[in-house]
Each structure stands twice: as C-alpha cells, then as structure tokens.
Coordinates of C-alpha atoms in Angstrom, one line a residue:
M1 CA 49.0 100.1 161.5
K2 CA 47.8 97.1 159.6
K3 CA 46.1 99.3 157.1
I4 CA 49.4 101.2 156.5
L5 CA 51.2 97.9 155.9
R6 CA 48.6 96.7 153.6
F7 CA 48.8 99.9 151.6
S8 CA 52.5 99.7 151.3
F9 CA 52.3 96.2 149.9
V10 CA 49.7 97.2 147.3
A11 CA 51.9 100.2 146.4
L12 CA 54.9 97.8 145.9
L13 CA 52.8 95.6 143.6
A14 CA 51.9 98.6 141.6
M15 CA 55.5 99.5 141.2
V16 CA 56.3 96.1 139.9
F17 CA 53.3 95.3 137.7
A18 CA 51.5 98.5 136.7
P19 CA 52.2 99.7 133.1
S20 CA 52.9 103.2 134.3
F21 CA 56.3 102.0 135.6
A22 CA 57.4 100.0 132.5
E23 CA 57.5 101.1 128.9
D24 CA 54.2 100.3 127.2
I25 CA 54.4 101.3 123.5
I26 CA 51.0 102.3 122.1
W27 CA 52.3 103.4 118.7
Q28 CA 55.7 103.8 117.0
E29 CA 57.1 104.4 113.5
D30 CA 60.6 104.5 112.2
F31 CA 59.7 104.3 108.5
S32 CA 62.0 101.3 108.0
S33 CA 59.3 99.5 105.9
Y34 CA 59.1 102.3 103.3
A35 CA 61.1 102.7 100.1
K36 CA 62.7 106.0 98.9
D37 CA 60.1 108.5 97.5
A38 CA 57.1 106.6 99.0
V39 CA 54.3 108.6 100.7
P40 CA 53.0 106.9 103.8
S41 CA 49.2 106.7 103.7
G42 CA 46.3 104.7 105.2
G43 CA 47.0 101.4 107.0
D44 CA 46.2 100.5 110.6
Y45 CA 46.9 104.1 111.7
S46 CA 45.3 106.1 108.9
Y47 CA 48.6 107.8 107.9
A48 CA 48.1 111.0 105.8
C49 CA 50.8 113.2 104.2
V50 CA 50.2 116.8 103.0
G51 CA 52.5 118.7 100.7
S52 CA 54.3 117.5 97.5
G53 CA 57.7 117.4 99.3
T54 CA 56.5 115.2 102.1
K55 CA 57.9 111.8 101.3
I56 CA 60.5 109.2 102.3
Y57 CA 64.2 109.9 101.9
N58 CA 66.9 107.3 102.3
D59 CA 68.8 109.5 104.7
K60 CA 69.3 109.8 108.5
L61 CA 69.6 113.5 109.1
A62 CA 67.1 113.4 111.9
G63 CA 69.4 111.2 113.9
G64 CA 67.6 107.9 113.5
I65 CA 68.3 105.1 111.0
A66 CA 67.6 105.6 107.2
P67 CA 65.0 105.9 105.7
E68 CA 63.2 108.8 107.3
L69 CA 60.3 111.2 106.4
L70 CA 60.9 114.6 104.9
I71 CA 58.0 116.9 105.9
G72 CA 57.8 119.6 103.3
K73 CA 58.1 123.3 104.0
S74 CA 55.3 125.9 104.3
G75 CA 52.5 123.6 105.4
G76 CA 53.7 120.0 104.8
S77 CA 52.4 117.6 107.4
F78 CA 52.2 114.0 108.6
S79 CA 49.1 112.7 110.5
V80 CA 48.4 109.5 112.4
T81 CA 45.3 108.2 114.2
I82 CA 46.1 105.8 117.0
P83 CA 43.5 103.4 118.5
L84 CA 44.0 103.4 122.3
N85 CA 42.3 100.1 123.1
G86 CA 41.2 101.2 126.6
K87 CA 44.4 103.0 127.5
S88 CA 44.2 106.5 129.0
G89 CA 46.0 108.8 131.4
D90 CA 49.6 110.2 131.2
M91 CA 51.6 109.3 128.1
I92 CA 54.7 110.5 126.3
L93 CA 55.2 111.4 122.6
S94 CA 58.8 111.3 121.4
Y95 CA 60.3 111.8 118.0
K96 CA 63.5 112.9 116.2
A97 CA 64.0 115.8 113.9
N98 CA 67.0 117.6 112.4
Y99 CA 65.5 121.0 113.2
D100 CA 62.9 122.4 115.7
R101 CA 60.4 123.2 112.9
I102 CA 57.6 120.8 113.7
T103 CA 54.4 122.0 115.3
V104 CA 52.4 119.1 117.0
T105 CA 48.7 119.2 117.5
A106 CA 46.4 116.5 118.9
T107 CA 42.7 115.6 118.7
G108 CA 41.4 113.5 121.6
A109 CA 44.4 114.5 123.9
T110 CA 46.0 117.4 125.7
L111 CA 49.6 118.2 124.9
G112 CA 52.2 119.5 127.4
D113 CA 55.3 121.6 126.7
K114 CA 57.9 120.2 124.3
T115 CA 61.4 119.6 125.5
A116 CA 64.5 118.9 123.3
S117 CA 67.8 117.2 123.7
G118 CA 69.9 117.4 120.5
T119 CA 67.7 116.0 117.7
S120 CA 65.4 114.2 120.2
Y121 CA 62.0 115.8 121.2
S122 CA 59.5 114.8 123.9
I123 CA 56.0 116.0 124.6
P124 CA 53.7 115.0 127.6
V125 CA 50.3 113.7 126.5
T126 CA 47.2 113.4 128.6
V127 CA 44.2 111.3 127.5
A128 CA 40.8 111.2 129.3
A129 CA 39.3 107.9 130.3
G130 CA 37.1 106.4 127.6
T131 CA 38.8 108.0 124.7
E132 CA 38.9 105.6 121.8
S133 CA 41.6 107.2 119.6
V134 CA 44.1 110.1 119.4
T135 CA 45.0 111.9 116.2
L136 CA 48.4 113.5 116.1
K137 CA 49.5 116.0 113.4
F138 CA 53.1 116.9 112.8
E139 CA 53.1 120.1 110.7
N140 CA 56.0 122.2 109.2
T141 CA 54.8 125.8 108.8
Q142 CA 58.3 127.2 108.3
G143 CA 60.0 128.0 105.0
S144 CA 62.5 125.1 105.1
N145 CA 62.2 121.3 105.0
V146 CA 62.6 119.2 108.1
R147 CA 63.4 115.5 108.6
F148 CA 61.3 113.4 110.9
D149 CA 62.0 109.9 112.3
D150 CA 61.6 107.5 115.3
A151 CA 58.2 108.6 116.5
K152 CA 56.6 106.9 119.5
L153 CA 53.7 107.2 121.8
Y154 CA 54.1 105.3 125.1
Q155 CA 53.2 105.1 128.7
G156 CA 55.6 104.3 131.6
T157 CA 59.4 104.7 131.5
A158 CA 61.0 104.5 128.1
K159 CA 63.8 102.1 127.5
K160 CA 67.1 103.7 126.8
P161 CA 68.6 103.6 123.3
A162 CA 71.3 100.9 123.1
G163 CA 73.7 103.4 121.6
L164 CA 75.5 101.1 119.2
S165 CA 77.2 102.7 116.2
W166 CA 79.9 102.1 113.6
G167 CA 80.2 105.8 113.1
K168 CA 79.5 105.5 109.3
A169 CA 77.4 103.4 106.9
S170 CA 80.3 102.2 104.7
T171 CA 84.0 102.6 104.0
T172 CA 86.5 101.6 101.4
V173 CA 90.1 100.5 101.9
T174 CA 92.8 99.0 99.7
F175 CA 94.1 95.5 100.7
G176 CA 97.5 95.7 102.4
E177 CA 97.4 99.5 102.9
D178 CA 96.0 101.9 105.5
Y179 CA 93.0 100.5 107.4
S180 CA 92.5 103.5 109.6
N181 CA 89.1 104.2 107.9
I182 CA 87.7 100.9 109.3
P183 CA 86.0 101.7 112.7
T184 CA 85.6 99.6 115.8
L185 CA 82.0 99.2 117.1
Q186 CA 81.0 102.0 119.5
N187 CA 79.2 100.2 122.4
P188 CA 79.2 102.8 125.3
N189 CA 76.8 100.8 127.5
E190 CA 78.9 97.6 127.2
L191 CA 75.9 95.6 126.1
A192 CA 76.1 91.9 125.1
V193 CA 76.3 92.2 121.3
E194 CA 76.6 89.6 118.6
C195 CA 78.7 90.7 115.6
T196 CA 78.6 88.9 112.2
S197 CA 80.2 89.2 108.8
D198 CA 78.4 88.0 105.7
N199 CA 81.7 87.4 103.9
A200 CA 84.4 86.0 106.2
E201 CA 86.8 85.8 103.2
V202 CA 86.8 89.6 103.1
C203 CA 86.4 90.6 106.7
T204 CA 86.0 88.9 110.1
V205 CA 84.7 90.5 113.2
T206 CA 84.7 89.8 116.9
N207 CA 81.8 90.4 119.3
A208 CA 83.8 93.3 120.6
G209 CA 83.3 94.9 117.2
V210 CA 86.9 94.6 116.0
I211 CA 87.1 94.1 112.2
T212 CA 90.0 92.3 110.5
V213 CA 90.6 92.5 106.7
V214 CA 91.3 89.1 105.2
G215 CA 91.0 89.7 101.4
A216 CA 89.5 91.9 98.6
G217 CA 85.8 92.2 98.1
D218 CA 82.7 93.4 99.9
A219 CA 81.5 92.4 103.4
N220 CA 78.5 93.6 105.4
I221 CA 79.3 93.7 109.1
S222 CA 76.4 93.7 111.6
A223 CA 76.2 94.2 115.4
A224 CA 72.9 93.1 117.0
F225 CA 71.6 93.6 120.5
E226 CA 68.4 91.7 121.4
G227 CA 67.2 94.3 124.0
N228 CA 66.4 93.9 127.7
D229 CA 64.3 95.6 130.3
E230 CA 66.6 98.7 130.3
Y231 CA 67.8 99.1 126.7
E232 CA 66.0 98.9 123.4
A233 CA 66.9 96.3 120.8
Q234 CA 69.2 97.6 118.0
T235 CA 71.1 96.3 115.0
V236 CA 73.7 98.4 113.2
S237 CA 75.6 97.6 110.0
I238 CA 78.5 98.8 108.0
K239 CA 79.6 97.8 104.5
I240 CA 83.3 97.3 104.0
T241 CA 84.7 97.4 100.5
V242 CA 88.3 96.1 100.2
K243 CA 89.9 96.9 96.9
P244 CA 92.7 94.6 95.6
A245 CA 96.3 95.4 96.5
I246 CA 97.9 98.0 94.3
D247 CA 101.1 97.4 92.5
P248 CA 103.3 100.4 93.4
D249 CA 105.1 100.1 90.1
A250 CA 101.8 100.3 88.1
K251 CA 101.1 103.4 86.0
G252 CA 99.8 106.1 88.2
Q253 CA 101.2 104.7 91.4
K254 CA 104.1 105.6 93.7
N255 CA 107.0 104.3 91.6
N256 CA 105.4 105.2 88.2
P257 CA 103.3 108.4 88.5
Y258 CA 101.3 109.7 85.6
L259 CA 102.2 112.8 83.6
I260 CA 99.0 114.7 82.8
T261 CA 99.7 114.5 79.1
D262 CA 99.8 110.6 79.3
E263 CA 97.1 109.0 77.2
D264 CA 96.1 106.8 80.1
F265 CA 95.7 109.7 82.4
L266 CA 93.6 111.6 79.9
T267 CA 91.5 108.4 79.5
L268 CA 91.0 108.2 83.3
A269 CA 90.1 111.9 83.5
G270 CA 87.7 111.6 80.6
S271 CA 85.9 108.6 82.3
L272 CA 85.0 110.9 85.2
K273 CA 83.2 113.6 83.1
P274 CA 79.6 114.2 84.3
E275 CA 76.9 114.8 81.7
D276 CA 77.3 118.5 82.3
E277 CA 81.1 119.1 81.9
T278 CA 80.8 122.5 83.6
S279 CA 79.3 120.9 86.7
T280 CA 80.8 121.9 90.1
A281 CA 78.8 119.3 92.1
S282 CA 80.8 117.7 94.9
S283 CA 79.0 114.4 94.0
N284 CA 80.7 114.2 90.6
P285 CA 82.6 110.8 90.4
K286 CA 86.1 110.6 91.8
S287 CA 89.0 108.4 90.8
D288 CA 90.8 106.0 93.1
K289 CA 93.9 107.4 94.8
I290 CA 96.6 108.1 92.1
Y291 CA 100.0 109.7 91.8
V292 CA 100.8 112.4 89.3
K293 CA 104.1 114.1 88.5
G294 CA 104.6 117.5 87.2
Y295 CA 106.1 121.0 87.6
I296 CA 104.4 123.8 89.5
V297 CA 103.4 126.6 87.0
D298 CA 100.9 128.6 89.1
I299 CA 100.2 129.1 92.8
D300 CA 97.1 130.8 94.4
D301 CA 97.8 133.5 96.9
V302 CA 97.5 132.5 100.5
T303 CA 97.6 134.5 103.7
P304 CA 99.4 133.6 106.9
E305 CA 96.0 133.4 108.5
D306 CA 94.8 130.8 105.9
L307 CA 98.0 128.8 106.5
S308 CA 97.6 128.8 110.3
Q309 CA 93.9 127.8 110.1
Y310 CA 93.9 125.4 107.2
G311 CA 97.5 124.6 106.3
N312 CA 96.9 123.9 102.7
M313 CA 97.7 125.5 99.3
T314 CA 96.2 125.5 95.9
F315 CA 98.4 125.4 92.8
K316 CA 98.6 124.0 89.2
I317 CA 101.1 121.7 87.6
A318 CA 102.1 121.1 84.0
A319 CA 104.0 118.2 82.4
V320 CA 106.9 120.4 81.3
K321 CA 109.0 122.6 83.5
G322 CA 108.5 126.3 82.8
D323 CA 105.4 125.7 80.5
Y324 CA 103.3 128.4 82.3
D325 CA 100.9 128.6 79.4
A326 CA 100.5 124.9 79.0
E327 CA 97.3 123.8 77.3
I328 CA 96.9 121.0 79.8
K329 CA 97.2 121.9 83.5
L330 CA 96.1 120.1 86.6
K331 CA 94.9 121.9 89.7
A332 CA 95.8 120.6 93.2
Y333 CA 93.0 121.9 95.3
R334 CA 93.7 122.6 99.0
C335 CA 96.8 120.4 98.9
K336 CA 98.8 119.5 102.0
Y337 CA 102.6 119.3 102.2
L338 CA 104.8 116.2 102.4
E339 CA 103.5 113.3 104.5
N340 CA 100.1 115.1 104.6
A341 CA 101.5 117.7 107.0
K342 CA 100.2 121.3 107.0
F343 CA 102.0 124.0 105.1
T344 CA 103.5 126.5 107.5
S345 CA 104.9 129.0 105.0
A346 CA 103.9 130.0 101.4
D347 CA 107.5 129.7 100.2
Q348 CA 107.6 125.9 100.9
I349 CA 106.7 125.6 97.2
A350 CA 107.6 127.7 94.2
K351 CA 107.2 127.7 90.4
D352 CA 109.3 125.1 88.6
D353 CA 109.4 122.8 91.7
E354 CA 109.0 119.2 90.5
V355 CA 106.3 117.5 92.6
V356 CA 104.5 114.2 92.8
I357 CA 101.0 114.7 94.1
T358 CA 98.8 111.9 95.4
G359 CA 95.0 111.9 96.0
Q360 CA 91.8 111.6 94.1
I361 CA 90.9 113.5 91.0
Q362 CA 87.4 114.7 90.0
W363 CA 86.0 116.4 87.0
Y364 CA 85.0 119.9 88.2
G365 CA 83.9 123.0 86.3
G366 CA 85.2 121.9 82.9
S367 CA 88.5 120.1 83.8
P368 CA 89.9 117.5 86.1
Q369 CA 91.5 118.5 89.4
F370 CA 92.9 116.9 92.5
V371 CA 90.2 117.3 95.2
S372 CA 90.7 118.5 98.8
G373 CA 92.5 115.9 100.7
C374 CA 95.5 115.5 98.3
N375 CA 99.0 116.0 99.4
I376 CA 102.6 116.3 98.0
Y377 CA 104.2 112.9 98.0
S378 CA 107.7 114.2 96.9
I379 CA 109.3 117.4 95.9
V380 CA 112.5 118.5 94.2
K381 CA 113.1 122.1 94.6
A382 CA 113.9 124.3 91.6
E383 CA 116.9 126.3 92.7
S384 CA 116.9 129.9 91.5
E385 CA 120.2 131.6 90.7
T386 CA 120.2 133.3 94.1
Q387 CA 119.4 130.2 96.0
G388 CA 121.4 127.8 93.9
Q389 CA 124.5 129.7 92.8
S390 CA 125.4 132.0 95.6
W391 CA 124.8 132.9 99.3
D392 CA 125.7 136.3 100.7
F393 CA 125.9 136.4 104.5
T394 CA 126.8 140.1 104.6
Q395 CA 123.3 141.4 103.8
W396 CA 120.7 140.1 106.2
S397 CA 117.2 141.3 105.4
A398 CA 115.1 143.4 107.8
E399 CA 112.6 140.6 108.0
T400 CA 115.3 138.0 108.9
V401 CA 116.7 140.3 111.6
A402 CA 113.3 141.0 113.0
N403 CA 112.6 137.2 113.2
L404 CA 116.0 136.6 114.9
K405 CA 115.2 139.2 117.5
A406 CA 111.7 137.8 118.1
D407 CA 113.3 134.3 118.7
A408 CA 115.8 135.9 121.1
A409 CA 113.1 137.8 123.0
A410 CA 111.0 134.6 123.3
S411 CA 113.7 132.3 124.7
K412 CA 117.4 132.1 125.5
L413 CA 117.3 128.3 125.2
A414 CA 115.4 127.7 121.9
G415 CA 115.4 129.0 118.4
W416 CA 118.0 131.8 118.0
S417 CA 119.5 133.3 121.1
D418 CA 121.7 136.4 121.5
V419 CA 123.3 134.8 124.6
E420 CA 126.4 133.1 123.4
K421 CA 127.2 130.5 126.2
Q422 CA 124.8 127.7 127.1
T423 CA 125.6 128.0 130.8
D424 CA 124.7 131.7 130.7
A425 CA 121.5 131.0 128.9
E426 CA 120.5 128.3 131.5
A427 CA 121.3 130.9 134.2
D428 CA 118.9 133.3 132.4
A429 CA 121.8 135.8 132.1
D430 CA 121.3 138.8 129.9
P431 CA 123.2 139.1 126.6
T432 CA 126.3 141.2 126.5
E433 CA 126.1 144.7 125.0
T434 CA 128.3 143.3 122.2
S435 CA 125.9 140.5 121.2
K436 CA 122.5 141.9 122.1
D437 CA 120.5 142.3 118.8
N438 CA 123.9 141.9 116.9
C439 CA 124.6 138.2 117.0
F440 CA 122.3 135.2 117.3
W441 CA 123.4 131.6 118.2
C442 CA 121.4 128.7 116.8
V443 CA 119.7 126.2 119.1
A444 CA 117.2 125.1 116.5
E445 CA 116.4 121.8 114.7
P446 CA 116.4 122.2 110.9
N447 CA 113.1 121.9 109.1
E448 CA 112.1 118.7 107.1
D449 CA 113.9 120.0 104.0
G450 CA 117.0 120.9 105.9
S451 CA 116.4 124.7 106.0
L452 CA 116.5 126.8 109.2
S453 CA 113.7 129.0 110.5
A454 CA 113.5 131.9 112.9
N455 CA 110.2 133.0 114.5
G456 CA 108.5 130.3 112.4
Q457 CA 109.8 131.7 109.0
V458 CA 112.4 130.1 106.8
I459 CA 115.6 132.2 106.7
A460 CA 115.8 133.3 103.1
E461 CA 119.6 133.9 103.1
L462 CA 120.2 130.2 104.1
K463 CA 117.7 128.6 101.8
G464 CA 119.1 125.9 99.5
L465 CA 121.6 124.7 102.1
I466 CA 120.9 121.6 104.1
W467 CA 121.8 122.0 107.8
N468 CA 123.0 119.2 110.1
S469 CA 120.9 119.0 113.2
N470 CA 123.8 117.5 115.2
Y471 CA 125.6 120.8 114.6
T472 CA 122.8 123.5 114.7
V473 CA 121.4 122.6 118.1
K474 CA 124.7 123.0 120.0
R475 CA 125.2 126.8 119.7
S476 CA 127.9 126.1 117.2
L477 CA 126.3 128.2 114.4
A478 CA 125.6 131.9 114.7
I479 CA 124.4 134.7 112.5
A480 CA 126.3 138.0 113.0
V481 CA 124.2 140.9 111.9
N482 CA 126.4 143.7 113.1
Y483 CA 129.0 142.2 115.4
P484 CA 131.9 144.5 116.2
S485 CA 135.6 143.7 116.3
T486 CA 136.8 142.4 119.7
S487 CA 139.9 142.1 121.6
L488 CA 140.7 139.0 119.5
G489 CA 141.2 141.2 116.5
D490 CA 139.7 143.4 113.8
Y491 CA 137.3 141.7 111.5
A492 CA 136.6 142.4 107.8
G493 CA 133.0 143.1 108.5
G494 CA 130.3 142.9 111.2
A495 CA 127.9 140.6 109.2
Y496 CA 128.7 137.0 108.4
L497 CA 127.9 133.4 109.2
W498 CA 129.8 132.2 112.3
L499 CA 130.9 128.6 112.3
G500 CA 132.0 127.6 115.8
G501 CA 133.2 124.4 117.4
G502 CA 135.1 122.4 114.8
K503 CA 137.7 119.8 115.4
K504 CA 135.0 117.2 115.8
K505 CA 134.4 116.2 112.2
V506 CA 130.7 117.1 112.5
P507 CA 129.4 118.4 109.2
C508 CA 128.0 122.0 109.3
F509 CA 125.9 122.1 106.2
T510 CA 125.5 120.5 102.7
I511 CA 125.3 122.1 99.3
P512 CA 123.1 119.6 97.5
S513 CA 123.5 118.3 93.9
V514 CA 126.6 120.1 92.7
K515 CA 127.6 119.3 89.1
A516 CA 130.9 117.8 88.0
G517 CA 133.3 120.5 86.9
S518 CA 131.7 123.1 89.2
T519 CA 133.7 125.5 91.4
V520 CA 132.9 126.3 95.0
T521 CA 134.2 129.6 96.1
M522 CA 134.1 130.9 99.7
E523 CA 135.2 134.0 101.5
V524 CA 136.5 132.9 104.9
E525 CA 138.1 134.6 107.9
S526 CA 139.5 133.1 111.2
H527 CA 137.7 134.2 114.3
K528 CA 141.0 134.4 116.0
P529 CA 143.5 136.0 113.6
A530 CA 146.4 134.8 115.7
E531 CA 145.9 131.3 114.2
G532 CA 144.6 129.9 110.9
R533 CA 141.0 128.6 111.0
G534 CA 138.7 127.8 108.1
V535 CA 136.9 125.0 106.3
E536 CA 137.2 121.7 104.5
L537 CA 134.9 120.2 101.8
Y538 CA 133.8 116.6 101.6
T539 CA 131.4 114.5 99.6
G540 CA 130.5 111.8 102.1
V541 CA 130.2 110.9 105.8
D542 CA 131.0 107.7 107.6
G543 CA 128.7 105.4 109.6
D544 CA 128.8 107.8 112.6
G545 CA 127.7 110.7 110.5
L546 CA 131.2 112.4 110.6
V547 CA 133.0 113.6 107.5
D548 CA 134.7 110.8 105.7
A549 CA 138.4 111.7 105.2
A550 CA 138.5 109.5 102.0
T551 CA 136.0 111.9 100.3
K552 CA 137.8 115.2 100.9
I553 CA 137.8 117.7 98.1
G554 CA 141.0 119.6 97.5
D555 CA 142.9 121.3 100.3
T556 CA 142.1 122.6 103.8
F557 CA 141.6 126.4 103.7
N558 CA 142.7 127.9 107.0
P559 CA 143.2 131.7 106.6
T560 CA 143.9 134.2 109.4
T561 CA 142.2 137.2 107.8
K562 CA 139.4 137.4 105.2
E563 CA 140.5 135.5 102.1
T564 CA 138.9 133.8 99.1
H565 CA 139.5 130.2 98.1
T566 CA 138.1 128.1 95.3
W567 CA 137.7 124.3 95.1
T568 CA 136.9 122.3 91.9
V569 CA 134.3 119.5 92.1
E570 CA 135.3 116.5 89.9
N571 CA 132.1 114.4 90.1
D572 CA 128.4 115.1 90.6
C573 CA 127.9 115.1 94.3
D574 CA 126.6 116.8 97.5
V575 CA 129.3 119.0 98.9
I576 CA 129.6 118.8 102.7
V577 CA 131.1 121.8 104.5
Y578 CA 133.1 121.2 107.7
N579 CA 134.9 123.9 109.8
T580 CA 138.3 123.2 111.3
N581 CA 137.6 125.7 114.1
G582 CA 135.8 129.0 114.8
C583 CA 135.6 131.0 111.6
H584 CA 133.5 133.5 109.6
I585 CA 131.9 132.7 106.2
Y586 CA 131.1 135.9 104.3
S587 CA 129.8 134.2 101.1
V588 CA 129.5 131.0 99.1
K589 CA 129.3 130.7 95.3
V590 CA 128.9 127.6 93.2
A591 CA 129.4 128.0 89.4
L592 CA 130.1 126.1 86.2
G593 CA 131.4 128.6 83.7
D594 CA 128.6 131.2 83.4
E595 CA 126.0 128.9 84.7
T596 CA 124.9 127.8 88.1
G597 CA 126.7 124.8 89.5
I598 CA 123.6 123.4 91.1
S599 CA 122.0 120.5 89.2
S600 CA 118.6 121.2 87.6
V601 CA 115.9 118.6 87.8
A602 CA 116.5 117.5 84.2
E603 CA 120.3 117.4 84.6
I604 CA 120.8 115.6 87.9
K605 CA 123.0 112.6 87.4
K606 CA 124.0 109.8 89.8
V607 CA 125.3 111.2 93.0
Q608 CA 127.2 109.1 95.5
N609 CA 126.2 105.9 93.7
G610 CA 122.8 105.8 95.2
T611 CA 123.9 106.5 98.8
I612 CA 120.9 107.6 100.9
Y613 CA 121.4 110.8 103.1
N614 CA 119.0 112.3 105.6
M615 CA 118.6 116.1 105.8
A616 CA 121.5 116.3 108.3
G617 CA 123.9 115.0 105.7
Q618 CA 124.2 111.6 107.4
V619 CA 124.3 108.3 105.5
V620 CA 121.2 106.2 106.4
D621 CA 119.9 102.8 105.3
K622 CA 117.0 102.0 103.1
G623 CA 114.7 101.5 106.1
Y624 CA 115.1 105.2 107.2
K625 CA 111.7 107.0 107.2
G626 CA 111.3 110.6 106.2
L627 CA 112.9 113.2 103.8
V628 CA 116.1 111.9 102.2
I629 CA 118.5 112.7 99.4
V630 CA 119.3 110.1 96.8
N631 CA 121.2 110.8 93.6
G632 CA 120.8 114.5 94.2
K633 CA 117.0 114.5 94.6
K634 CA 114.9 114.9 97.7
Y635 CA 112.3 112.2 98.4
V636 CA 110.1 111.1 101.2
N637 CA 111.1 107.5 102.2
K638 CA 108.0 105.7 103.6

C-alpha cells in the first residue's frame, strides 16, 4: 500500500514538472525577422531554400502574420536542421499553409500521420535517445505555389493561440462621415489586453478595443497580450487613416457633382492612368469617393437571375441628355440603386434618366469607370410619351394580369387580392365569381419611387404616377380587368381603375411635375350611376397629409355615366388626384398643345415654392429621410 502511495506522489510530481506536460519549444520560425524577397539561409538552424520562387512575401495567405515564406512549385523546398540539446522522445511539428501541398520528410526522426484543421497542420515526431539533431524538409512537389508560416517543433502540450484580431490590416475613413469600416478588436478568449494608439490626436482606443476617431491623420492601433500558461503571447495592429472632412458643396461632392466633361473631372481621371492605359488590373489606382451627374445613354442587359443574385446593373452616362454617341462616356460598373439598395427590376432605370452616381473611379481598359461598389445617389426619371402624357386603364397587358393573379393566389391579405372586403379576406373567404380573376383590390405599399408592383414587378400601366400609401393599403384602389356590370348599373366597360372610399380627403395619387398651361383630361364614371361621383384635383396637402382645399384646381367632376372632363393647370406643380366617392377612371391625359405636359429634366421650374413631398404626396419637413420630391424633381434626402 505504501508503494502505491509513493508511486502516485511521484506521478503527480511528473504531471506538474515534467516537460512532456507543458509546452517546451525546441524550434520555431514565423519569418517575422525577414524582409520581402529575402531567401532564408544558414544561421543557427542551417536554413536552406531550393527553387527560384522560394522567398519571403509580405503576405499572410497561410493564416499567420505577414511576412511568410512562399515555397516554389515543382520541387521548391525549405530545410532546417535543429539541435536537440539532449531532448528526445515524442514531439509535435506544427505549421500553417494555405494549401495542403507540402510534403514533410525528416532525417534523425520518425514522422507520424499529418492532420489538418483549416490552414493549420500537425505531425507527430519521434526522436530516439542520443540523437543530436533533426533535419526537417518542407517540399512542394506540386505544380502550384504554396505559402508557409508559423512552423514549430515542441514537446508537451502547446499553448493555445490568443486569437486576437482586428479583422484587417488597415482601413480608411473620412472625418465626420461613416466609421463602419473601423473594427472593434476581436478577443474571443476575453484575455487581458493592453491597447495603445501611437497618435491620440487621430484615434484613441480602450483596452476593450473600441476605437474613437478624434481628428484627421494616421494612427497605428495595437493590442498586446503578454501570454500566460494557457495562451501564447500576441500583438496585433491596424492602421487607421482618417481623411479630412469633405465639404459637401465642393466640386465632385453631393451638392456639386462633376459632369464628365468638366476639366477638373478629366484631370482627376487622367491622374489615375496606369503606365499601360489598356491595363485591366484591379490594383490600378482608385479615386476617393466622388459624385458625378449625367444622363443614362446605354444599359447592359441583365437577367432576372442576375438581379436576384447580385442586385446590380451596369450602364453608361453622358454629360448631355440623348447624346448616345457621346465621345466621352462614363461606365458605372455593377452599380447599386438608391441608398445602395439592390436593383429588383431592370426597368428601375432607363435611357435619358438623369442620375447622380457616387463611388470610386478607376482607369480600366483604356478609360475611367466607376468600380463595383458604386450606387445611384439620386435619379430623375425621363418620362416617355406613354408614361408622361397619358395612361390607359382599359388595356391591361397579359404580363400585368398574370402578376395580379399570382398575387391573388399567394395571399388574400397582401399585394393584390381578388377578395373585395377586408373582413372576407381575413375569414379566408373565396372571391365571388364576379371578382375572381376579374378585379384585384390593392393592399400593397408603394415602391420607393411611388410606383406599385404586383408579383414583384412594377405595373407598367401605372408607371409615372406616385401613389399614396395611406390610400393603397386600405383596399380603396382596384384594377378591373374584366369586371361585368352589376345590379348597380351598366358600366361603359369592364376594364378601368377603380377608386373607392373617398369623402376622407385622402389623396389617391399624384401626377408629378406638370407644366404651367397644361391640360389634364380624364374619362370618369360613377360606380353607382344613381348618384354623381368623381374626382377633384389639387396642388398641395395640409399638415395631416389631406388635400388642401386652398390648392384646388378648377371644378369638382362628379359624372353619373362615363364622361370626359378637362382641367387647366395654371402653374408648374404636382397634380394631386382625390376621388369624391367610388368611381372608375378609364384614362388620364396630360398635354400642352401637341407636347407632353410633364416637365422634362431641363425644363422643370420651381414647383410649390420648394415644398418637400414624400412619395405618398404628403408635405414633410427638411429632416425627412428617404425619397422626396422638391421643385418637381425626385431626390434622396439623407
């Protein structure tokens, strides 16, 4: 019994003091002492490199910290001879590599089977007693290069990596703008870390790794862990470059975008030229973030699959509207939509649309272009004659009808439903035979530009009109595709726009940017021929978003059967349409002589004296964020 106790005590001492139970590093190399393009050789460990490509690169592809060693393809190798100084027995060889292309051989030791975890590799090593040294050779016999780093031969249990990371080596921001590129220290093991900044006038940092921008300039931020019995020591750094604040009124900025024919834009683009002007290298220099205004003159084809996967479009702009053969064009490569949102439909942009694009430009393949990551900052749609002059609600396309049916099949409570009453829809009642596939009630929010969609596609027959969300979501609006006459009366046709509700002064929709002297003509019919019902036109809303009686245009039009009425618009304005009660609209036409009555980009004058409207036609204040209409133009208010 005493012998057993004595043995247990000795075993306990071995567990505490023997090197086999604590990490005992015999050799390690992370190449941190080498400069780029150096070839490790000689020294205390008789380093030897074979192959012209085997040299130091200032990268960290292997997963360690730059620099690292590239072992050249097709026979490149790195060898090390390690004095053992009396050590023998079981050991572990570990290293990092970006690919499993390295064959390890040993002289003076026996190697076990290699195991891998990500970019980390481990091999058991057995050394006989009395062996003076071990030579390890790391050879790449394959036809592609491999990166090698953080090699170590040790006995016992290895310390764990501290796991500190900033996630990137450097980042650049602009003072007073978006700081989302600045990371917080990743410290998954919650170690005691000391963080420092070498320039507290640019950035400060807490020991929790939270960086605060103070001013413009450069600052190197470091996080250091001294190491303990369980975790290795580690120091990680990040360089923060803070550019001076940008004047939004400066040329090339939000309030004063470049035209691509401006001399200062051409100078900027020229300064980015690489030696080979035809170069398509992604490393070609890029500009700072700029803003450029122009007109779309060419759009690359895009499939629905591309949009759903990537949500971007590629197009070109020119300085002059309609100049499709312009000598100077600027490509917007893989551009996102307003507020950097994804495109959902190819018809969100069209030729002649006026856009302001923001992002970085780069000289690429012989000319400058916006690189991937750019987005549309603002857009003013170019209204075509069909979109801007007239709307016909008696001819719904097969595509529109199919999309309305798809919405109705998907839900009775969202999108477009062929169940008329909300209570019936909530009870999951089936549509009547009269309405099924023939009439669709709207319970949808308008898109950002005020348009309405069905089955995810913008309804072409309604484009150019700005719909009021407070009206559309309440089943007040319907599209009649082939709705028969009812007991209420005989109707002039089965296809029309059905404006329901009324008497609440809630605007239905807005016709934007109508020119002074234009006429607005509508074909209207009462839904109940026994009483006159129709529409009124206004130019403004009150603080509650209801039509403002003081801005009414002309007379109320309340026909019983289908009749046509024309209003004359005296001033440049947005025309707001309100229905007095349930009625049918067969068509809308806006005209000025033989021309369209919708203002073009070049002709838009002051509308509503600078009043700001949201896409529902409601007056909003200057602090409103999102797409707005000011003086007849659409902008993103940020």
